[in-house]
Short mmCIF file of C-alpha atoms (C1' of nucleotides) in Angstrom, two decimals:
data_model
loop_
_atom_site.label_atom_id
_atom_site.label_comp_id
_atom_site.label_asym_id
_atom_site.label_seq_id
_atom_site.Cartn_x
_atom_site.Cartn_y
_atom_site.Cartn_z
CA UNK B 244 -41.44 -34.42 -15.96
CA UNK B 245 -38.76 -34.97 -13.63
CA UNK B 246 -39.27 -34.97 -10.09
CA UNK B 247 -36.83 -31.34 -9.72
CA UNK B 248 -39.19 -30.10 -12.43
CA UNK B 249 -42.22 -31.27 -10.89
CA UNK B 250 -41.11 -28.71 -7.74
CA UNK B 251 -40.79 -25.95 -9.91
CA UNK B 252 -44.22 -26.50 -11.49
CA UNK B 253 -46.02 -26.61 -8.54
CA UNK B 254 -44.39 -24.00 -6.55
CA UNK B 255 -44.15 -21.63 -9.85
CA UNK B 256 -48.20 -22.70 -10.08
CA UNK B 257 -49.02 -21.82 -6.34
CA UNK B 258 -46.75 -18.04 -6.88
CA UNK B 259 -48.77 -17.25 -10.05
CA UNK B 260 -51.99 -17.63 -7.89
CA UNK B 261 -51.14 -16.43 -4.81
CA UNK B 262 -47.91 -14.12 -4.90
CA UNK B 263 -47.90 -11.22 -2.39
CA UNK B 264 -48.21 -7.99 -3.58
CA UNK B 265 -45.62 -5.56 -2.50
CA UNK B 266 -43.94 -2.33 -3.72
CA UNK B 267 -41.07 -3.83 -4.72
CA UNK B 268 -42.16 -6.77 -6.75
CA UNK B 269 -42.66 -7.35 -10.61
CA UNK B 270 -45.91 -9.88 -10.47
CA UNK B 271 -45.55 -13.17 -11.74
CA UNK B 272 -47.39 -12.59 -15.67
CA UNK B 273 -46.31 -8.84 -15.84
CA UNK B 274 -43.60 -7.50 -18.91
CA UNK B 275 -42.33 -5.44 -16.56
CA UNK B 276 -38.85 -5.63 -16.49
CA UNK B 277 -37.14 -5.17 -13.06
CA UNK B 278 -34.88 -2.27 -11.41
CA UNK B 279 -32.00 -3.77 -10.39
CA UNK B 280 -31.81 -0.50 -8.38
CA UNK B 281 -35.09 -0.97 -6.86
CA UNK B 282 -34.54 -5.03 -6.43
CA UNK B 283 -31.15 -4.47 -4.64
CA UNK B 284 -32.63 -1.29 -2.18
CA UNK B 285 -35.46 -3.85 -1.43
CA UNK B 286 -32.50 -7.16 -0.50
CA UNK B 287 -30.57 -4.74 1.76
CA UNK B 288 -33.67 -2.96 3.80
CA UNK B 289 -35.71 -6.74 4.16
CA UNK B 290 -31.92 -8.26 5.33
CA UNK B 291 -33.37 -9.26 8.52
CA UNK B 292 -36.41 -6.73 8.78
CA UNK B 293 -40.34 -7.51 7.86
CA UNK B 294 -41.96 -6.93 4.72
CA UNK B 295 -44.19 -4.53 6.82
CA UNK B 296 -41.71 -2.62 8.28
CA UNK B 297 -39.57 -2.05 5.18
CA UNK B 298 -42.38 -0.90 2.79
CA UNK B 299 -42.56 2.45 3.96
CA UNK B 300 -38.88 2.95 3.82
CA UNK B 301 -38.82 1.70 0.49
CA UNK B 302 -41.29 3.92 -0.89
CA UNK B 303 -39.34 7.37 0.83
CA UNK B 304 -35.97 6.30 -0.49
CA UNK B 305 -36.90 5.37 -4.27
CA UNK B 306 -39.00 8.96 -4.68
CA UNK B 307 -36.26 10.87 -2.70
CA UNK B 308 -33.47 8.76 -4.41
CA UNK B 309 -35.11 7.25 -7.67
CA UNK B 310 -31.99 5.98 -9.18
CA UNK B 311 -28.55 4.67 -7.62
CA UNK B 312 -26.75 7.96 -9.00
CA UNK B 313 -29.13 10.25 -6.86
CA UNK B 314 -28.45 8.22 -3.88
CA UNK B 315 -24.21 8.47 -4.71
CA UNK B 316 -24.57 11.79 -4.77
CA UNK B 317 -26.55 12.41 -1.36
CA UNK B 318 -25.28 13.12 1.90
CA UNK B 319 -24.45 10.98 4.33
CA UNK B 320 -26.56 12.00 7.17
CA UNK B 321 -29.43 12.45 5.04
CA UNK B 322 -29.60 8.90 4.34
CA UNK B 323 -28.38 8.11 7.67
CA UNK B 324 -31.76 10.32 9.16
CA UNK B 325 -33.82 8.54 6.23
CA UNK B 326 -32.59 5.15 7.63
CA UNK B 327 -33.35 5.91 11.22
CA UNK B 328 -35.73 3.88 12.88
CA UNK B 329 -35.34 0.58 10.62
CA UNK B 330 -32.22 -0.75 12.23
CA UNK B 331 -28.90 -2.37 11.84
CA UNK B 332 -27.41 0.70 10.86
CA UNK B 333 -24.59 -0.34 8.96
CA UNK B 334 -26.24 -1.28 6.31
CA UNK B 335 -27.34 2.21 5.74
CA UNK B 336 -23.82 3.21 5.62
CA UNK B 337 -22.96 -0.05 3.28
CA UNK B 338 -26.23 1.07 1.18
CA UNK B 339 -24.05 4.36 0.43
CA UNK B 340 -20.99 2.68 -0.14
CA UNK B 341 -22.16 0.43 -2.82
CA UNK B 342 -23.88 3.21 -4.46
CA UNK B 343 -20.91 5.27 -5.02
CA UNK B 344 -19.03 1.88 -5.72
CA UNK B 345 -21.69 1.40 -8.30
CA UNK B 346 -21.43 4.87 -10.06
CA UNK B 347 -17.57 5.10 -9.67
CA UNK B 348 -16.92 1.65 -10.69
CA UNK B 349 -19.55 0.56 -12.83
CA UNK B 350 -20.59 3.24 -14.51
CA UNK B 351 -23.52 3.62 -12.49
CA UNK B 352 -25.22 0.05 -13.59
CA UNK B 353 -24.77 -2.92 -11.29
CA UNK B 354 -23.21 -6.12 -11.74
CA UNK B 355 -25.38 -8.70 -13.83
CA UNK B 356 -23.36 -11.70 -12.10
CA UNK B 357 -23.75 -12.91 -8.78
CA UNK B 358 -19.93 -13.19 -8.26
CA UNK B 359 -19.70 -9.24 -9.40
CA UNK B 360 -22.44 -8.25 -6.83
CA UNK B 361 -20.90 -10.45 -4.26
CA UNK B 362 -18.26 -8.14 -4.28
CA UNK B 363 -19.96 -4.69 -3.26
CA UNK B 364 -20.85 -3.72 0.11
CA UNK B 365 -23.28 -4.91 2.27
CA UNK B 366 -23.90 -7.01 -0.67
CA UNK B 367 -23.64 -11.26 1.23
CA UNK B 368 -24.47 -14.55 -0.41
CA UNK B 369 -27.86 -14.02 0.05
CA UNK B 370 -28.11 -10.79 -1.17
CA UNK B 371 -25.94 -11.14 -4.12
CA UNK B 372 -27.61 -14.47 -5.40
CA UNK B 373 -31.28 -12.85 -4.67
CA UNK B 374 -30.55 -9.91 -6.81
CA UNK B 375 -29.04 -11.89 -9.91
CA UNK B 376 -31.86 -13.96 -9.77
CA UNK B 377 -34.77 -11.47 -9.56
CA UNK B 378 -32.89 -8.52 -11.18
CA UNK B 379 -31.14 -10.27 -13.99
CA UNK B 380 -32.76 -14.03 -14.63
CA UNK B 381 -29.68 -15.65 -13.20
CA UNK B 382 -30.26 -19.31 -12.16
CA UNK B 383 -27.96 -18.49 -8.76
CA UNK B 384 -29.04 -20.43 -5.50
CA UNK B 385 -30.87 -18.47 -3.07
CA UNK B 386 -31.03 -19.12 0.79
CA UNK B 387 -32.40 -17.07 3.49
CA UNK B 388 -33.99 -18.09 6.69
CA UNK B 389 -37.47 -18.57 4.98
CA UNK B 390 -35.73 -21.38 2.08
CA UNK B 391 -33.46 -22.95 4.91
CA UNK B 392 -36.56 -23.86 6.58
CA UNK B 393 -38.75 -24.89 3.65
CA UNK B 394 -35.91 -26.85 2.63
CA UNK B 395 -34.79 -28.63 5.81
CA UNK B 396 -38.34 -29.65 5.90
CA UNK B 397 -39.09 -31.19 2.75
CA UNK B 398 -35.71 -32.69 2.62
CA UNK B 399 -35.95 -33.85 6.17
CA UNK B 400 -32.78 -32.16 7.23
CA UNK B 401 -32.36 -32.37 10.76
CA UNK B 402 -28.90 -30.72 11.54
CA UNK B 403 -28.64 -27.70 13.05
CA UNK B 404 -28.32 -24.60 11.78
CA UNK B 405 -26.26 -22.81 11.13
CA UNK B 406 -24.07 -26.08 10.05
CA UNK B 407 -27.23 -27.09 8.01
CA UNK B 408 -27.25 -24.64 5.77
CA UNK B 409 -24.53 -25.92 3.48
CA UNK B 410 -26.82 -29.34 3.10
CA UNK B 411 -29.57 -27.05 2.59
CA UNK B 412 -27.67 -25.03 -0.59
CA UNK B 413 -26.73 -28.57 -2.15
CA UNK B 414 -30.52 -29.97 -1.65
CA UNK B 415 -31.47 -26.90 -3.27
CA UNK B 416 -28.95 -26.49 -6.28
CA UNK B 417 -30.60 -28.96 -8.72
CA UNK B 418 -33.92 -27.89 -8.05
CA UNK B 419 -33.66 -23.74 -9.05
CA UNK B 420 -35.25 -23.95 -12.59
CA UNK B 421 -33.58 -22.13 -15.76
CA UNK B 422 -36.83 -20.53 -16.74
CA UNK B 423 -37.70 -18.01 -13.64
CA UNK B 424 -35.01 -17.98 -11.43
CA UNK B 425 -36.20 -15.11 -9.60
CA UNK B 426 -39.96 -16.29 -9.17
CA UNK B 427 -39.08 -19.11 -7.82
CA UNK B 428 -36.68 -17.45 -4.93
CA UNK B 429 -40.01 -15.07 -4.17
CA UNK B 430 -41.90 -17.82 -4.78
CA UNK B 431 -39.86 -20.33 -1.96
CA UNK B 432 -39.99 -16.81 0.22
CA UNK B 433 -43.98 -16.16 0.33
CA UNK B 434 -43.63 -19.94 0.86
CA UNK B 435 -41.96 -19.79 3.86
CA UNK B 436 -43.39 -16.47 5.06
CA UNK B 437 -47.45 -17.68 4.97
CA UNK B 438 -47.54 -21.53 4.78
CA UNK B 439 -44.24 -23.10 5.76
CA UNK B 440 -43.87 -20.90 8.33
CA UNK B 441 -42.10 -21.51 11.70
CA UNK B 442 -44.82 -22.11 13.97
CA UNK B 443 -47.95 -24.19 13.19
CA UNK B 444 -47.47 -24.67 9.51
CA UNK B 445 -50.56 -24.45 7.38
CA UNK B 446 -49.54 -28.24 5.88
CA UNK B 447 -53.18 -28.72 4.73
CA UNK B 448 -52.45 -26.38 1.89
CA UNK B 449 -49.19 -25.98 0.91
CA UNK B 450 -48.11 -26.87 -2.53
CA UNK B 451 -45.42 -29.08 -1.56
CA UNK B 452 -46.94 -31.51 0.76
CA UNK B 453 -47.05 -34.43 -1.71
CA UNK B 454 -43.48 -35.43 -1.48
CA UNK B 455 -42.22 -33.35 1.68
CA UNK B 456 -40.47 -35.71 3.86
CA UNK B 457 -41.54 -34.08 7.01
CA UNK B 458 -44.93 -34.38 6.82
CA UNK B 459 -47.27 -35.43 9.59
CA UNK B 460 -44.77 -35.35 11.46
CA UNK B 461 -45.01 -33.79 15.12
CA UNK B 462 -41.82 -31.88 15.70
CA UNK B 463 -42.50 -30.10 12.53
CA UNK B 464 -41.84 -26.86 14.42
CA UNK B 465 -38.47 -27.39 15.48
CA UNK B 466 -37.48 -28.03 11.94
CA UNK B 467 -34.84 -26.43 11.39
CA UNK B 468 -33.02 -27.11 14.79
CA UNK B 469 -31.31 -24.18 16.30
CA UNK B 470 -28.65 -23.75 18.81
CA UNK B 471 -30.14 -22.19 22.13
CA UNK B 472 -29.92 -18.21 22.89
CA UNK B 473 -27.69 -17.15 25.34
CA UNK B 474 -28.99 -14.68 28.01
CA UNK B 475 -29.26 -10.82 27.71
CA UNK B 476 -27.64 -9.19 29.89
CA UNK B 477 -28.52 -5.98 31.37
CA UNK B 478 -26.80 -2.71 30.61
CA UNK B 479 -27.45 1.08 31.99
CA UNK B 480 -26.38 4.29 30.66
CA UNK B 481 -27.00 8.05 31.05
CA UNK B 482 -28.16 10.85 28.44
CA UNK B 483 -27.56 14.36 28.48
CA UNK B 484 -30.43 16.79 27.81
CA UNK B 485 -28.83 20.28 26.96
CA UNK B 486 -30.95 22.63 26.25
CA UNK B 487 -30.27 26.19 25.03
CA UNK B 488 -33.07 28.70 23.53
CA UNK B 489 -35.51 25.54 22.31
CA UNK B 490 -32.41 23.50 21.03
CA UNK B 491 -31.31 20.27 21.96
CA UNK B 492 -27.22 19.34 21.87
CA UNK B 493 -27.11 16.38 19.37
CA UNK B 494 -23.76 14.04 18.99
CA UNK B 495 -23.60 11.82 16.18
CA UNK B 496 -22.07 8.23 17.41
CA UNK B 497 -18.92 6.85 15.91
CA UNK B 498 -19.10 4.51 12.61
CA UNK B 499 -17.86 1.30 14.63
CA UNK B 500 -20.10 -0.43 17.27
CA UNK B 501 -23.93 0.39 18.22
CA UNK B 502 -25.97 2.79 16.23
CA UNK B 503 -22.76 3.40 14.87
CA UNK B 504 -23.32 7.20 12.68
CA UNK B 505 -26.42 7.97 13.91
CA UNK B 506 -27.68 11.26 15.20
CA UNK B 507 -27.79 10.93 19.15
CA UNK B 508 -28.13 12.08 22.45
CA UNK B 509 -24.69 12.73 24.27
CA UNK B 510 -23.85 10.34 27.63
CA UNK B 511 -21.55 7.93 28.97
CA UNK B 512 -20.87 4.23 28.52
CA UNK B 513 -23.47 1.57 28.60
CA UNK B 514 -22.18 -0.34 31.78
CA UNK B 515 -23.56 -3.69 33.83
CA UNK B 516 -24.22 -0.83 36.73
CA UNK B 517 -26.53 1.04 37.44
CA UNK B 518 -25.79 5.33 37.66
CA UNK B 519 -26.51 6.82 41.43
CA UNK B 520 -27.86 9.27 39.93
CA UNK B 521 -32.02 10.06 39.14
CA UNK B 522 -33.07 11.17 36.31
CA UNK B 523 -35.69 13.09 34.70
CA UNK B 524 -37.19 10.18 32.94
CA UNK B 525 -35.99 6.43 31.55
CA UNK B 526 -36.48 4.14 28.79
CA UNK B 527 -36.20 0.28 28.41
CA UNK B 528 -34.98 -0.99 25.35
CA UNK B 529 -34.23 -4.12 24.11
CA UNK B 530 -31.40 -5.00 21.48
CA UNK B 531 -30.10 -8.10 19.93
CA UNK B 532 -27.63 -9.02 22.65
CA UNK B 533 -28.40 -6.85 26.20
CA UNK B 534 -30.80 -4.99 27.37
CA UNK B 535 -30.42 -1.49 28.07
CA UNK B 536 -32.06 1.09 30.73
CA UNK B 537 -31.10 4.45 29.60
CA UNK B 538 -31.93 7.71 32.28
CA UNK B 539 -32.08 11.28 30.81
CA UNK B 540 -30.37 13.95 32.89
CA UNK B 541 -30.03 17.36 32.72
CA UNK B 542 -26.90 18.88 31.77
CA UNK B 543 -25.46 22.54 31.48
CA UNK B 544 -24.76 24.46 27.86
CA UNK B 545 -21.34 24.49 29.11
CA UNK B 546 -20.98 20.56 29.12
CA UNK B 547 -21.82 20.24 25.15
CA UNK B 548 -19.03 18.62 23.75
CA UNK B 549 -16.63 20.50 20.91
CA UNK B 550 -18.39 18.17 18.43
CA UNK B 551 -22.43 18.31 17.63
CA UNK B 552 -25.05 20.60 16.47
CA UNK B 553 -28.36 22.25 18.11
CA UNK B 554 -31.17 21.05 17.11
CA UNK B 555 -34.66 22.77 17.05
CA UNK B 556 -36.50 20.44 19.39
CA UNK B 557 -39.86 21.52 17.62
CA UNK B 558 -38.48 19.90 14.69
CA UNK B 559 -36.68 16.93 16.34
CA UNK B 560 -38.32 14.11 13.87
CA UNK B 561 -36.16 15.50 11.59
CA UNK B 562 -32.72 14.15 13.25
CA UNK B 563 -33.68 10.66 12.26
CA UNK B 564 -32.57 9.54 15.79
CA UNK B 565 -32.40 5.74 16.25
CA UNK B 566 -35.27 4.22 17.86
CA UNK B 567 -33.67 4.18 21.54
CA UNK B 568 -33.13 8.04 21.79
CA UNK B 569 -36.44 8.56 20.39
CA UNK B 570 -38.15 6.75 22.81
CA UNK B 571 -36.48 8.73 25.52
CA UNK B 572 -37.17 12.57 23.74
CA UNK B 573 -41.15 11.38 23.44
CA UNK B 574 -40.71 10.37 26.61
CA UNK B 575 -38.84 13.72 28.09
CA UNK B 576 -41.46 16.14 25.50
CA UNK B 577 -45.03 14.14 26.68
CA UNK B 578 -44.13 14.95 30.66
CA UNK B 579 -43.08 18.95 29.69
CA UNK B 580 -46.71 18.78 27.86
"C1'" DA X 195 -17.27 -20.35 14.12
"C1'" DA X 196 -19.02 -17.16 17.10
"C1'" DC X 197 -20.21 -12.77 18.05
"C1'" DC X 198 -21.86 -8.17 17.07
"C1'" DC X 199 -25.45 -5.44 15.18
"C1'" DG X 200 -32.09 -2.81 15.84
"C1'" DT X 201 -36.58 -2.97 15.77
"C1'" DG X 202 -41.47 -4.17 15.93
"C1'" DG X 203 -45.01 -7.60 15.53
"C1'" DG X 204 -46.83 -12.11 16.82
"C1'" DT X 205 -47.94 -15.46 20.35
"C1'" DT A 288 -45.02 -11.37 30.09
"C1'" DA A 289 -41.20 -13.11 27.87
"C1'" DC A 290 -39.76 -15.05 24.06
"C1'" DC A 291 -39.46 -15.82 19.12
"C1'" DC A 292 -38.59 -14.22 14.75
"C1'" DA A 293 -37.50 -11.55 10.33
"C1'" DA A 294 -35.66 -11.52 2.17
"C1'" DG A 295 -28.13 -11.26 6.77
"C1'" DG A 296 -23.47 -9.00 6.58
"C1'" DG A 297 -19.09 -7.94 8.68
"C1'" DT A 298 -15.43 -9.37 11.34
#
DNA sequence: AACCCGTGGGT
DNA sequence: TACCCAAGGGT
């Protein structure tokens, strides 16, 4: 057996013992043949997002939308609503667009080649070479943030990423097996998500220590390097509460730029000041790149905008507003009760 | 290449 | 607490 082989076997030996169970999985052993539908709705919703905080997501949009020509044909802000909560909300909107690209396009079955999924929506190198491996048996080369690190460290790459991730790909290549493309891609995943993980690896019994070139060694954590963060800065903004007969005045945000088509509370620009004036209540929230500090304030009927809708405020889970704005309406409801 | 884009859990 | 991090993609 080769030595490329010999990494197959024993990572293919470790998934068929100890592969995580999870809704969107065929097990290692089972006929079951996979939904490309279901594989691909899986890639885009775990793009940067915990197993844990996908599953239940997963679960709502396959019985609501069980196959990709239900979700073509659903409206926008009922996915949009559906989506609300998980994040990174284009991807709900690119999740729609490759749908309908699917149906109108391709007759409503995807692409069987990594190039031809590359090409859809939302649909990235990782994304596109996870789904032909796992959805149609393609031998394509797989890299997410779990494989760059179990890679830099068995390969002992010590550049940077994101530069490193091309050496990473190459190291790789030769070692993704013909036979189960797709296992081993879940298989380098679980890998990297309960034994090769960033912190503290569990070395001891990982299936890979025999020939990984970083073992013993003490910087293991900060394999991969990273560049440094930059500093959040610290934003402010105001929200409107208009209320009229036990409706609220709801805005939905533009496509482009944060929370871009969701469902939200009307106000001003996020700015580095903060507003003179006091609110009812506040909420801190945290984003990728700033912090924000967002104040509720009254507002009269006569200030809704031209464009919006009231909503019953009894039934306000049913906006699907983005995480911020639903902070601040808990917030706002818990001090009227 | 560098920056924008959410959220929640772990430490 | 404050920071790190996650099955990345678009621009």
């Amino acid at each position: 057996m080769t030595a490329d082989a010999g990494f197959s076997h024993r990572l293919l030996g470790w998934y068929d013992r100890s592969a995580r169970v999870l809704p969107w999985r065929v097990p290692p052993g089972s006929d079951a043949v996979p939904d490309p539908y279901a594989v691909w709705m899986a890639e885009v919703m775990l793009q940067q997002t915990t197993v844990a905080a996908v599953a239940g997501y997963f679960e709502r949009f396959m019985t609501r939308w069980p196959t990709v020509g239900d979700l073509a044909a659903a409206e926008d802000a009922d996915v949009m609503a559906a989506w609300a909560g998980l994040g990174y909300y284009t991807r709900a909107r690119n999740l729609l667009a490759c749908a309908r690209a699917v149906v109108a396009d391709h007759g409503g079955a995807f692409p069987d080649s990594e190039a031809g999924l590359r090409a859809l929506p939302g649909v990235g190198d990782y994304t596109a070479a996870s789904v032909a491996a796992i959805a149609f048996g393609r031998a394509a080369v797989v890299v997410d943030a779990n494989i760059e690190r179990v890679v830099a460290r068995h390969r002992l790459i010590l550049t940077p990423l994101p530069a490193a991730k091309r050496a990473v790909k190459a190291a790789l290549a030769p070692l993704v097996p013909a036979a189960r493309p797709g296992d081993f891609a879940q298989a380098m995943m679980d890998l990297g998500a309960t034994i090769c993980i960033p912190r503290s690896p569990a070395c001891g019994i990982c299936p890979l220590l025999a020939d990984c070139r970083a073992r013993g060694r003490d910087d293991i954590d900060r394999i991969p390097a990273k560049a440094p963060k930059k500093a959040k800065p610290q934003r402010h903004g105001l929200a409107h509460w208009i209320e009229r007969d036990g409706k609220l005045w709801l805005v939905r945000r533009p496509d482009k730029g944060m929370l871009g088509g969701m469902r939200a509370l009307p106000g001003g620009e996020w700015t580095a000041e903060a507003p003179r004036e006091s609110g009812i209540v506040s909420v801190d929230h945290s984003f990728t790149h700033f912090d924000l500090r967002l104040t509720l304030v009254r507002r009269k009927v006569s200030d809704a905008a031209a464009e919006g809708e009231w909503w019953p405020i009894s039934d306000l889970d049913a906006a699907g507003l983005p995480t911020l704005y639903r902070k601040l309406t808990d917030k706002m409801l818990e001090r009227v009760a």
